[in-house]
């Protein structure tokens, strides 16, 4: 009797694969007492780490402190899929819909940003399995083939030569699945990497510059203090001239920012390493990242030791929008993902999953980051990366530092930086709206991509919901 896909989950550990690394560094001590500094960075994920590091690169004499409520890289930065994209706009389509006049500039800045990440990985000797192999968006339904062809034409119209349309035979020569119909390969605009090791490497680079890092030190309050700012922590306070907030899915210390963010939960599976026969059965010799083109989409990639990470599809929102450890796991989603995995790769029957996990994403209504300042320009924030923060957080760090310096730069002059998304409504309207949107997205996936009146209305309002 053939075992069901769910049996492949029997021995999986409910922990993020990347964070189970035996070389995970020890946490720095918590802050006890008071500190003063030029720049305080709140948050020890990519957003905060890049901000602290670039601040020291710009001015090595700047006194920088970073605090993290748990451990560096433990949240989204250590449990994502490891796709590091050049796109700052959550893909060409979203960028074209929202900022058509500056999309060419945004694309150029995105490529420059990804280049800078690659250079930083080399400069600071960060062992994070960085592979700039690109990503293929995959059509699994007939209507998606035409959508990918249109996207390829749009990319060509913007002068983007790195995108290549693949017909079914060309795609299945790259990666073989009976469900694949066509693909759009962004050949070097996306890198694969080990996300936790990137975070830990950035932490080490910050320490090397003299950044003082306090872990297990949660910021509990933010207030003005003379010409600077004061941040309270459980065992002390920090007085700083400027504060950069990299708290993303967690409630912002600037309360007016909170309605713009909805924390949603995404989940993933990791397989055991594939043997040579299994690798030959699916191809994938060029090791690209992959994602399908559904509204409820899957993303998947191959790791340095030839495991397959398979995630996405469900976008889980809890009433009230809390971020809690008990939300990290969702067995119903794991079961669904396992079934979908073997539907995509029936030739891998018998493969086992070793890890299951989930985590919160800071989604906003326009799917890409927004920026701003508070307290007379002494506090800056960037949030709303909506699942594409592995790369875009570095750009966000530069924007925050520009804003704190009061500088007019190419970045701060962007409409994307100067504008905000629409806020989400309060509960219970938020819960109801997200539920209707989820149902409508599923319906569109099963009805040839046709968007119903609800989704069309959301499009006109500029409201969206994604991960």
Tab-separated table of N, CA and C in Angstrom, residues 292-447:
chain	number	residue	atom	x	y	z
A	292	UNK	N	5.363	29.185	-7.911
A	292	UNK	CA	4.304	29.111	-8.915
A	292	UNK	C	3.539	30.432	-8.936
A	293	UNK	N	2.623	30.560	-9.891
A	293	UNK	CA	2.000	31.846	-10.187
A	293	UNK	C	0.582	31.978	-9.651
A	294	UNK	N	0.176	31.111	-8.751
A	294	UNK	CA	-1.149	31.225	-8.154
A	294	UNK	C	-1.197	32.370	-7.156
A	295	UNK	N	-2.409	32.836	-6.839
A	295	UNK	CA	-2.557	33.799	-5.744
A	295	UNK	C	-2.078	33.164	-4.444
A	296	UNK	N	-2.531	31.944	-4.181
A	296	UNK	CA	-1.995	31.148	-3.078
A	296	UNK	C	-0.849	30.324	-3.670
A	297	UNK	N	0.353	30.840	-3.551
A	297	UNK	CA	1.479	30.262	-4.287
A	297	UNK	C	2.395	29.459	-3.369
A	298	UNK	N	3.153	28.571	-3.988
A	298	UNK	CA	4.220	27.847	-3.313
A	298	UNK	C	5.564	28.457	-3.732
A	299	UNK	N	6.512	28.502	-2.822
A	299	UNK	CA	7.901	28.807	-3.165
A	299	UNK	C	8.745	27.607	-2.748
A	300	UNK	N	9.768	27.310	-3.539
A	300	UNK	CA	10.593	26.156	-3.220
A	300	UNK	C	11.987	26.349	-3.796
A	301	UNK	N	12.936	25.768	-3.119
A	301	UNK	CA	14.335	25.929	-3.497
A	301	UNK	C	15.140	24.754	-2.968
A	302	UNK	N	16.337	24.618	-3.504
A	302	UNK	CA	17.214	23.525	-3.092
A	302	UNK	C	18.347	24.111	-2.249
A	303	UNK	N	18.734	23.404	-1.207
A	303	UNK	CA	19.730	23.913	-0.281
A	303	UNK	C	21.124	23.434	-0.666
A	304	UNK	N	22.111	23.898	0.084
A	304	UNK	CA	23.497	23.519	-0.195
A	304	UNK	C	23.718	22.015	-0.070
A	305	UNK	N	22.958	21.350	0.816
A	305	UNK	CA	23.114	19.903	0.970
A	305	UNK	C	21.987	19.136	0.268
A	306	UNK	N	21.370	19.786	-0.741
A	306	UNK	CA	20.397	19.145	-1.634
A	306	UNK	C	19.105	18.705	-0.950
A	307	UNK	N	18.657	19.458	0.020
A	307	UNK	CA	17.301	19.336	0.540
A	307	UNK	C	16.393	20.257	-0.278
A	308	UNK	N	15.093	20.026	-0.211
A	308	UNK	CA	14.135	20.932	-0.834
A	308	UNK	C	13.315	21.608	0.254
A	309	UNK	N	13.353	22.919	0.269
A	309	UNK	CA	12.457	23.708	1.106
A	309	UNK	C	11.194	23.973	0.293
A	310	UNK	N	10.049	23.682	0.880
A	310	UNK	CA	8.758	23.808	0.203
A	310	UNK	C	7.823	24.588	1.123
A	311	UNK	N	7.429	25.796	0.730
A	311	UNK	CA	6.625	26.611	1.630
A	311	UNK	C	5.557	27.410	0.918
A	312	UNK	N	4.805	28.167	1.732
A	312	UNK	CA	3.803	29.070	1.185
A	312	UNK	C	2.401	28.506	1.187
A	313	UNK	N	1.632	28.906	0.196
A	313	UNK	CA	0.237	28.549	-0.086
A	313	UNK	C	-0.717	29.205	0.920
A	314	UNK	N	-0.868	28.662	2.099
A	314	UNK	CA	-1.771	29.275	3.070
A	314	UNK	C	-1.200	30.596	3.579
A	315	UNK	N	-2.085	31.553	3.796
A	315	UNK	CA	-1.727	32.817	4.436
A	315	UNK	C	-2.616	32.904	5.674
A	316	UNK	N	-2.068	32.645	6.830
A	316	UNK	CA	-2.877	32.470	8.034
A	316	UNK	C	-2.895	33.764	8.846
A	317	UNK	N	-4.102	34.298	9.019
A	317	UNK	CA	-4.282	35.501	9.835
A	317	UNK	C	-5.151	35.151	11.041
A	318	UNK	N	-4.710	35.596	12.214
A	318	UNK	CA	-5.496	35.394	13.430
A	318	UNK	C	-6.196	36.692	13.825
A	319	UNK	N	-7.415	36.558	14.292
A	319	UNK	CA	-8.197	37.728	14.699
A	319	UNK	C	-7.406	38.558	15.712
A	320	UNK	N	-7.323	39.841	15.460
A	320	UNK	CA	-6.588	40.734	16.345
A	320	UNK	C	-5.151	40.963	15.932
A	321	UNK	N	-4.625	40.099	15.070
A	321	UNK	CA	-3.303	40.335	14.508
A	321	UNK	C	-2.148	40.169	15.469
A	322	UNK	N	-2.260	39.286	16.446
A	322	UNK	CA	-1.162	39.112	17.385
A	322	UNK	C	-0.002	38.323	16.795
A	323	UNK	N	1.181	38.483	17.409
A	323	UNK	CA	2.371	37.702	17.061
A	323	UNK	C	2.736	36.882	18.295
A	324	UNK	N	2.516	35.578	18.202
A	324	UNK	CA	2.715	34.700	19.359
A	324	UNK	C	3.403	33.411	18.923
A	325	UNK	N	4.166	32.849	19.837
A	325	UNK	CA	4.914	31.628	19.526
A	325	UNK	C	3.985	30.479	19.165
A	326	UNK	N	2.804	30.416	19.783
A	326	UNK	CA	1.908	29.294	19.496
A	326	UNK	C	1.324	29.357	18.094
A	327	UNK	N	1.458	30.501	17.415
A	327	UNK	CA	0.987	30.626	16.042
A	327	UNK	C	1.999	30.091	15.019
A	328	UNK	N	3.196	29.763	15.468
A	328	UNK	CA	4.247	29.373	14.531
A	328	UNK	C	3.935	28.063	13.810
A	329	UNK	N	3.115	27.225	14.410
A	329	UNK	CA	2.845	25.911	13.822
A	329	UNK	C	1.372	25.762	13.462
A	330	UNK	N	1.137	25.144	12.308
A	330	UNK	CA	-0.221	24.963	11.801
A	330	UNK	C	-0.277	23.624	11.082
A	331	UNK	N	-0.557	22.540	11.818
A	331	UNK	CA	-0.503	21.199	11.223
A	331	UNK	C	-1.364	21.040	9.970
A	332	UNK	N	-2.516	21.706	9.911
A	332	UNK	CA	-3.363	21.588	8.723
A	332	UNK	C	-2.636	22.096	7.485
A	333	UNK	N	-1.841	23.153	7.652
A	333	UNK	CA	-1.063	23.676	6.529
A	333	UNK	C	0.071	22.726	6.171
A	334	UNK	N	0.732	22.149	7.166
A	334	UNK	CA	1.804	21.189	6.875
A	334	UNK	C	1.259	20.014	6.060
A	335	UNK	N	0.086	19.519	6.445
A	335	UNK	CA	-0.510	18.404	5.729
A	335	UNK	C	-0.818	18.798	4.281
A	336	UNK	N	-1.364	19.983	4.101
A	336	UNK	CA	-1.686	20.467	2.763
A	336	UNK	C	-0.422	20.623	1.931
A	337	UNK	N	0.624	21.200	2.522
A	337	UNK	CA	1.879	21.380	1.801
A	337	UNK	C	2.479	20.046	1.389
A	338	UNK	N	2.401	19.057	2.265
A	338	UNK	CA	2.949	17.737	1.926
A	338	UNK	C	2.211	17.137	0.731
A	339	UNK	N	0.888	17.257	0.710
A	339	UNK	CA	0.126	16.733	-0.425
A	339	UNK	C	0.514	17.448	-1.717
A	340	UNK	N	0.647	18.772	-1.632
A	340	UNK	CA	0.997	19.550	-2.822
A	340	UNK	C	2.404	19.214	-3.311
A	341	UNK	N	3.317	18.950	-2.380
A	341	UNK	CA	4.695	18.621	-2.756
A	341	UNK	C	4.738	17.380	-3.639
A	342	UNK	N	4.061	16.324	-3.221
A	342	UNK	CA	4.123	15.077	-3.980
A	342	UNK	C	3.264	15.126	-5.237
A	343	UNK	N	2.316	16.043	-5.293
A	343	UNK	CA	1.607	16.273	-6.545
A	343	UNK	C	2.541	16.931	-7.557
A	344	UNK	N	3.375	17.844	-7.070
A	344	UNK	CA	4.350	18.512	-7.947
A	344	UNK	C	5.471	17.563	-8.355
A	345	UNK	N	5.963	16.771	-7.405
A	345	UNK	CA	7.093	15.874	-7.654
A	345	UNK	C	6.734	14.430	-7.311
A	346	UNK	N	5.870	13.801	-8.099
A	346	UNK	CA	5.513	12.406	-7.798
A	346	UNK	C	6.704	11.476	-7.891
A	347	UNK	N	7.738	11.877	-8.629
A	347	UNK	CA	8.918	11.028	-8.768
A	347	UNK	C	9.733	10.968	-7.471
A	348	UNK	N	9.374	11.773	-6.469
A	348	UNK	CA	10.086	11.757	-5.194
A	348	UNK	C	9.306	11.024	-4.105
A	349	UNK	N	8.361	10.193	-4.508
A	349	UNK	CA	7.595	9.413	-3.529
A	349	UNK	C	8.543	8.654	-2.602
A	350	UNK	N	8.259	8.724	-1.316
A	350	UNK	CA	9.093	8.069	-0.310
A	350	UNK	C	10.044	9.018	0.390
A	351	UNK	N	10.227	10.224	-0.150
A	351	UNK	CA	11.066	11.223	0.505
A	351	UNK	C	10.401	11.665	1.809
A	352	UNK	N	11.211	11.965	2.811
A	352	UNK	CA	10.689	12.352	4.121
A	352	UNK	C	10.971	13.824	4.395
A	353	UNK	N	10.133	14.427	5.221
A	353	UNK	CA	10.369	15.784	5.694
A	353	UNK	C	11.035	15.716	7.066
A	354	UNK	N	12.022	16.578	7.268
A	354	UNK	CA	12.773	16.567	8.527
A	354	UNK	C	12.409	17.720	9.449
A	355	UNK	N	11.863	18.818	8.888
A	355	UNK	CA	11.557	20.001	9.698
A	355	UNK	C	10.266	20.652	9.194
A	356	UNK	N	9.495	21.177	10.119
A	356	UNK	CA	8.308	21.982	9.816
A	356	UNK	C	8.351	23.234	10.683
A	357	UNK	N	7.961	24.363	10.109
A	357	UNK	CA	7.965	25.592	10.910
A	357	UNK	C	7.129	26.675	10.237
A	358	UNK	N	6.904	27.728	10.985
A	358	UNK	CA	6.206	28.892	10.456
A	358	UNK	C	6.720	30.153	11.117
A	359	UNK	N	6.193	31.281	10.691
A	359	UNK	CA	6.594	32.550	11.267
A	359	UNK	C	5.773	33.686	10.688
A	360	UNK	N	5.867	34.832	11.341
A	360	UNK	CA	5.061	35.993	10.973
A	360	UNK	C	5.735	36.817	9.883
A	361	UNK	N	4.904	37.330	8.970
A	361	UNK	CA	5.327	38.223	7.893
A	361	UNK	C	4.650	39.570	8.105
A	362	UNK	N	5.377	40.656	7.896
A	362	UNK	CA	4.819	42.005	8.070
A	362	UNK	C	4.192	42.488	6.758
A	363	UNK	N	2.984	42.020	6.472
A	363	UNK	CA	2.362	42.403	5.215
A	363	UNK	C	1.707	43.778	5.324
A	364	UNK	N	1.734	44.508	4.221
A	364	UNK	CA	1.017	45.779	4.145
A	364	UNK	C	0.208	45.795	2.862
A	365	UNK	N	-0.644	46.789	2.705
A	365	UNK	CA	-1.641	46.771	1.631
A	365	UNK	C	-1.041	46.944	0.243
A	366	UNK	N	0.209	47.394	0.155
A	366	UNK	CA	0.815	47.536	-1.175
A	366	UNK	C	1.911	46.503	-1.418
A	367	UNK	N	2.097	45.565	-0.500
A	367	UNK	CA	3.003	44.417	-0.630
A	367	UNK	C	4.491	44.777	-0.559
A	368	UNK	N	4.840	46.007	-0.402
A	368	UNK	CA	6.260	46.393	-0.374
A	368	UNK	C	6.459	47.474	0.675
A	369	UNK	N	7.694	47.667	1.091
A	369	UNK	CA	8.002	48.460	2.277
A	369	UNK	C	7.533	49.908	2.167
A	370	UNK	N	7.225	50.470	3.324
A	370	UNK	CA	6.964	51.905	3.438
A	370	UNK	C	7.874	52.466	4.527
A	371	UNK	N	8.022	53.782	4.528
A	371	UNK	CA	9.053	54.423	5.333
A	371	UNK	C	8.505	55.702	5.956
A	372	UNK	N	9.164	56.174	7.008
A	372	UNK	CA	8.750	57.440	7.592
A	372	UNK	C	9.587	57.807	8.793
A	373	UNK	N	9.266	58.964	9.354
A	373	UNK	CA	9.950	59.452	10.550
A	373	UNK	C	8.919	59.884	11.580
A	374	UNK	N	9.367	60.028	12.805
A	374	UNK	CA	8.535	60.487	13.911
A	374	UNK	C	9.409	61.280	14.868
A	375	UNK	N	8.771	61.934	15.821
A	375	UNK	CA	9.489	62.695	16.845
A	375	UNK	C	10.472	63.683	16.211
A	376	UNK	N	9.922	64.531	15.328
A	376	UNK	CA	10.693	65.604	14.694
A	376	UNK	C	11.921	65.081	13.945
A	377	UNK	N	11.777	63.922	13.331
A	377	UNK	CA	12.862	63.382	12.518
A	377	UNK	C	13.923	62.636	13.281
A	378	UNK	N	13.721	62.446	14.570
A	378	UNK	CA	14.732	61.738	15.364
A	378	UNK	C	14.540	60.226	15.356
A	379	UNK	N	13.379	59.771	14.870
A	379	UNK	CA	13.066	58.338	14.777
A	379	UNK	C	12.700	58.033	13.333
A	380	UNK	N	13.249	56.959	12.801
A	380	UNK	CA	12.896	56.503	11.450
A	380	UNK	C	12.421	55.063	11.529
A	381	UNK	N	11.567	54.694	10.577
A	381	UNK	CA	11.070	53.327	10.532
A	381	UNK	C	10.941	52.870	9.088
A	382	UNK	N	11.026	51.564	8.902
A	382	UNK	CA	10.768	50.905	7.619
A	382	UNK	C	10.087	49.589	7.951
A	383	UNK	N	8.990	49.297	7.254
A	383	UNK	CA	8.232	48.082	7.551
A	383	UNK	C	7.376	47.733	6.346
A	384	UNK	N	6.727	46.557	6.420
A	384	UNK	CA	5.801	46.155	5.372
A	384	UNK	C	6.435	45.426	4.202
A	385	UNK	N	7.530	44.734	4.421
A	385	UNK	CA	8.261	44.086	3.322
A	385	UNK	C	7.478	42.935	2.683
A	386	UNK	N	6.510	42.364	3.384
A	386	UNK	CA	5.579	41.384	2.827
A	386	UNK	C	6.294	40.197	2.175
A	387	UNK	N	7.245	39.638	2.929
A	387	UNK	CA	7.870	38.407	2.477
A	387	UNK	C	9.080	38.568	1.584
A	388	UNK	N	9.398	39.806	1.184
A	388	UNK	CA	10.571	40.016	0.329
A	388	UNK	C	11.652	40.825	1.048
A	389	UNK	N	11.761	40.631	2.352
A	389	UNK	CA	12.680	41.450	3.128
A	389	UNK	C	14.117	40.988	3.152
A	390	UNK	N	14.412	39.787	2.683
A	390	UNK	CA	15.796	39.314	2.752
A	390	UNK	C	16.720	40.272	2.002
A	391	UNK	N	16.279	40.733	0.843
A	391	UNK	CA	17.083	41.701	0.102
A	391	UNK	C	16.699	43.134	0.380
A	392	UNK	N	15.389	43.427	0.386
A	392	UNK	CA	14.929	44.822	0.437
A	392	UNK	C	15.215	45.509	1.755
A	393	UNK	N	15.445	44.758	2.837
A	393	UNK	CA	15.740	45.403	4.112
A	393	UNK	C	17.039	46.188	4.074
A	394	UNK	N	17.975	45.775	3.255
A	394	UNK	CA	19.204	46.560	3.159
A	394	UNK	C	18.907	47.931	2.551
A	395	UNK	N	18.098	47.963	1.503
A	395	UNK	CA	17.664	49.225	0.918
A	395	UNK	C	16.906	50.045	1.965
A	396	UNK	N	16.024	49.402	2.716
A	396	UNK	CA	15.290	50.109	3.763
A	396	UNK	C	16.195	50.702	4.816
A	397	UNK	N	17.279	50.008	5.150
A	397	UNK	CA	18.242	50.534	6.106
A	397	UNK	C	18.862	51.829	5.589
A	398	UNK	N	19.220	51.848	4.305
A	398	UNK	CA	19.800	53.059	3.731
A	398	UNK	C	18.791	54.206	3.742
A	399	UNK	N	17.523	53.891	3.449
A	399	UNK	CA	16.493	54.927	3.490
A	399	UNK	C	16.370	55.488	4.902
A	400	UNK	N	16.308	54.636	5.912
A	400	UNK	CA	16.187	55.129	7.289
A	400	UNK	C	17.362	56.020	7.669
A	401	UNK	N	18.565	55.631	7.295
A	401	UNK	CA	19.737	56.445	7.632
A	401	UNK	C	19.720	57.773	6.884
A	402	UNK	N	19.263	57.764	5.626
A	402	UNK	CA	19.120	59.018	4.881
A	402	UNK	C	18.119	59.935	5.572
A	403	UNK	N	16.980	59.370	5.983
A	403	UNK	CA	15.937	60.172	6.630
A	403	UNK	C	16.428	60.742	7.955
A	404	UNK	N	17.134	59.952	8.737
A	404	UNK	CA	17.649	60.449	10.014
A	404	UNK	C	18.685	61.544	9.819
A	405	UNK	N	19.439	61.458	8.719
A	405	UNK	CA	20.440	62.494	8.421
A	405	UNK	C	19.805	63.744	7.820
A	406	UNK	N	18.527	63.669	7.472
A	406	UNK	CA	17.867	64.801	6.838
A	406	UNK	C	18.352	65.058	5.427
A	407	UNK	N	18.851	64.009	4.767
A	407	UNK	CA	19.436	64.168	3.436
A	407	UNK	C	18.405	63.905	2.342
A	408	UNK	N	18.478	64.677	1.256
A	408	UNK	CA	17.700	64.406	0.065
A	408	UNK	C	18.570	63.572	-0.863
A	409	UNK	N	18.171	62.339	-1.061
A	409	UNK	CA	18.942	61.426	-1.898
A	409	UNK	C	18.026	60.854	-2.971
A	410	UNK	N	18.615	60.114	-3.882
A	410	UNK	CA	17.808	59.451	-4.896
A	410	UNK	C	16.774	58.548	-4.252
A	411	UNK	N	17.137	57.954	-3.123
A	411	UNK	CA	16.205	57.078	-2.429
A	411	UNK	C	15.058	57.869	-1.797
A	412	UNK	N	15.368	58.933	-1.070
A	412	UNK	CA	14.313	59.656	-0.341
A	412	UNK	C	13.391	60.438	-1.263
A	413	UNK	N	13.813	60.679	-2.506
A	413	UNK	CA	12.968	61.400	-3.452
A	413	UNK	C	11.983	60.485	-4.174
A	414	UNK	N	12.106	59.186	-3.988
A	414	UNK	CA	11.204	58.256	-4.642
A	414	UNK	C	9.777	58.417	-4.124
A	415	UNK	N	8.807	58.317	-5.029
A	415	UNK	CA	7.404	58.309	-4.609
A	415	UNK	C	7.140	57.137	-3.671
A	416	UNK	N	7.787	56.012	-3.946
A	416	UNK	CA	7.637	54.847	-3.081
A	416	UNK	C	8.017	55.164	-1.633
A	417	UNK	N	9.045	55.979	-1.442
A	417	UNK	CA	9.502	56.333	-0.102
A	417	UNK	C	8.640	57.434	0.502
A	418	UNK	N	8.177	58.357	-0.320
A	418	UNK	CA	7.408	59.504	0.186
A	418	UNK	C	5.943	59.176	0.454
A	419	UNK	N	5.451	58.064	-0.085
A	419	UNK	CA	4.031	57.724	0.065
A	419	UNK	C	3.850	56.585	1.058
A	420	UNK	N	2.609	56.395	1.485
A	420	UNK	CA	2.259	55.313	2.399
A	420	UNK	C	1.194	54.427	1.751
A	421	UNK	N	1.137	53.168	2.156
A	421	UNK	CA	0.007	52.328	1.736
A	421	UNK	C	-1.245	52.755	2.480
A	422	UNK	N	-2.382	52.255	2.054
A	422	UNK	CA	-3.598	52.469	2.823
A	422	UNK	C	-3.547	51.620	4.088
A	423	UNK	N	-4.031	52.149	5.208
A	423	UNK	CA	-4.056	51.337	6.426
A	423	UNK	C	-5.144	50.278	6.356
A	424	UNK	N	-4.958	49.215	7.098
A	424	UNK	CA	-5.992	48.201	7.222
A	424	UNK	C	-7.068	48.707	8.189
A	425	UNK	N	-8.325	48.322	7.986
A	425	UNK	CA	-9.386	48.769	8.899
A	425	UNK	C	-9.256	48.076	10.243
A	426	UNK	N	-9.904	48.619	11.266
A	426	UNK	CA	-9.872	47.952	12.576
A	426	UNK	C	-10.723	46.688	12.579
A	427	UNK	N	-10.528	45.878	13.612
A	427	UNK	CA	-11.377	44.695	13.793
A	427	UNK	C	-12.795	45.145	14.169
A	428	UNK	N	-13.842	44.425	13.790
A	428	UNK	CA	-13.821	43.142	13.077
A	428	UNK	C	-13.790	43.281	11.553
A	429	UNK	N	-13.744	44.536	11.049
A	429	UNK	CA	-13.732	44.722	9.592
A	429	UNK	C	-12.483	44.116	8.972
A	430	UNK	N	-11.369	44.204	9.686
A	430	UNK	CA	-10.125	43.638	9.156
A	430	UNK	C	-10.267	42.130	8.961
A	431	UNK	N	-10.757	41.454	9.987
A	431	UNK	CA	-10.933	40.002	9.930
A	431	UNK	C	-11.867	39.617	8.785
A	432	UNK	N	-12.995	40.321	8.685
A	432	UNK	CA	-13.969	40.004	7.642
A	432	UNK	C	-13.393	40.265	6.252
A	433	UNK	N	-12.698	41.401	6.106
A	433	UNK	CA	-12.129	41.751	4.811
A	433	UNK	C	-11.068	40.770	4.357
A	434	UNK	N	-10.217	40.354	5.282
A	434	UNK	CA	-9.179	39.388	4.948
A	434	UNK	C	-9.806	38.048	4.582
A	435	UNK	N	-10.845	37.660	5.317
A	435	UNK	CA	-11.513	36.404	5.004
A	435	UNK	C	-12.138	36.402	3.617
A	436	UNK	N	-12.810	37.500	3.256
A	436	UNK	CA	-13.418	37.595	1.926
A	436	UNK	C	-12.337	37.599	0.845
A	437	UNK	N	-11.248	38.297	1.115
A	437	UNK	CA	-10.151	38.355	0.146
A	437	UNK	C	-9.528	36.980	-0.055
A	438	UNK	N	-9.323	36.256	1.041
A	438	UNK	CA	-8.763	34.909	0.938
A	438	UNK	C	-9.666	34.001	0.086
A	439	UNK	N	-10.958	34.050	0.359
A	439	UNK	CA	-11.905	33.230	-0.404
A	439	UNK	C	-11.882	33.613	-1.879
A	440	UNK	N	-11.816	34.918	-2.140
A	440	UNK	CA	-11.823	35.400	-3.523
A	440	UNK	C	-10.557	34.997	-4.261
A	441	UNK	N	-9.421	35.022	-3.572
A	441	UNK	CA	-8.167	34.621	-4.196
A	441	UNK	C	-8.180	33.135	-4.544
A	442	UNK	N	-8.708	32.322	-3.631
A	442	UNK	CA	-8.815	30.891	-3.914
A	442	UNK	C	-9.737	30.645	-5.105
A	443	UNK	N	-10.834	31.370	-5.155
A	443	UNK	CA	-11.778	31.224	-6.258
A	443	UNK	C	-11.120	31.612	-7.583
A	444	UNK	N	-10.334	32.697	-7.575
A	444	UNK	CA	-9.649	33.106	-8.802
A	444	UNK	C	-8.672	32.031	-9.267
A	445	UNK	N	-7.979	31.399	-8.337
A	445	UNK	CA	-7.034	30.341	-8.697
A	445	UNK	C	-7.721	29.171	-9.383
A	446	UNK	N	-8.959	28.916	-9.021
A	446	UNK	CA	-9.666	27.761	-9.576
A	446	UNK	C	-10.622	28.132	-10.706
A	447	UNK	N	-10.642	29.420	-11.082
A	447	UNK	CA	-11.528	29.875	-12.158
A	447	UNK	C	-10.748	30.669	-13.207
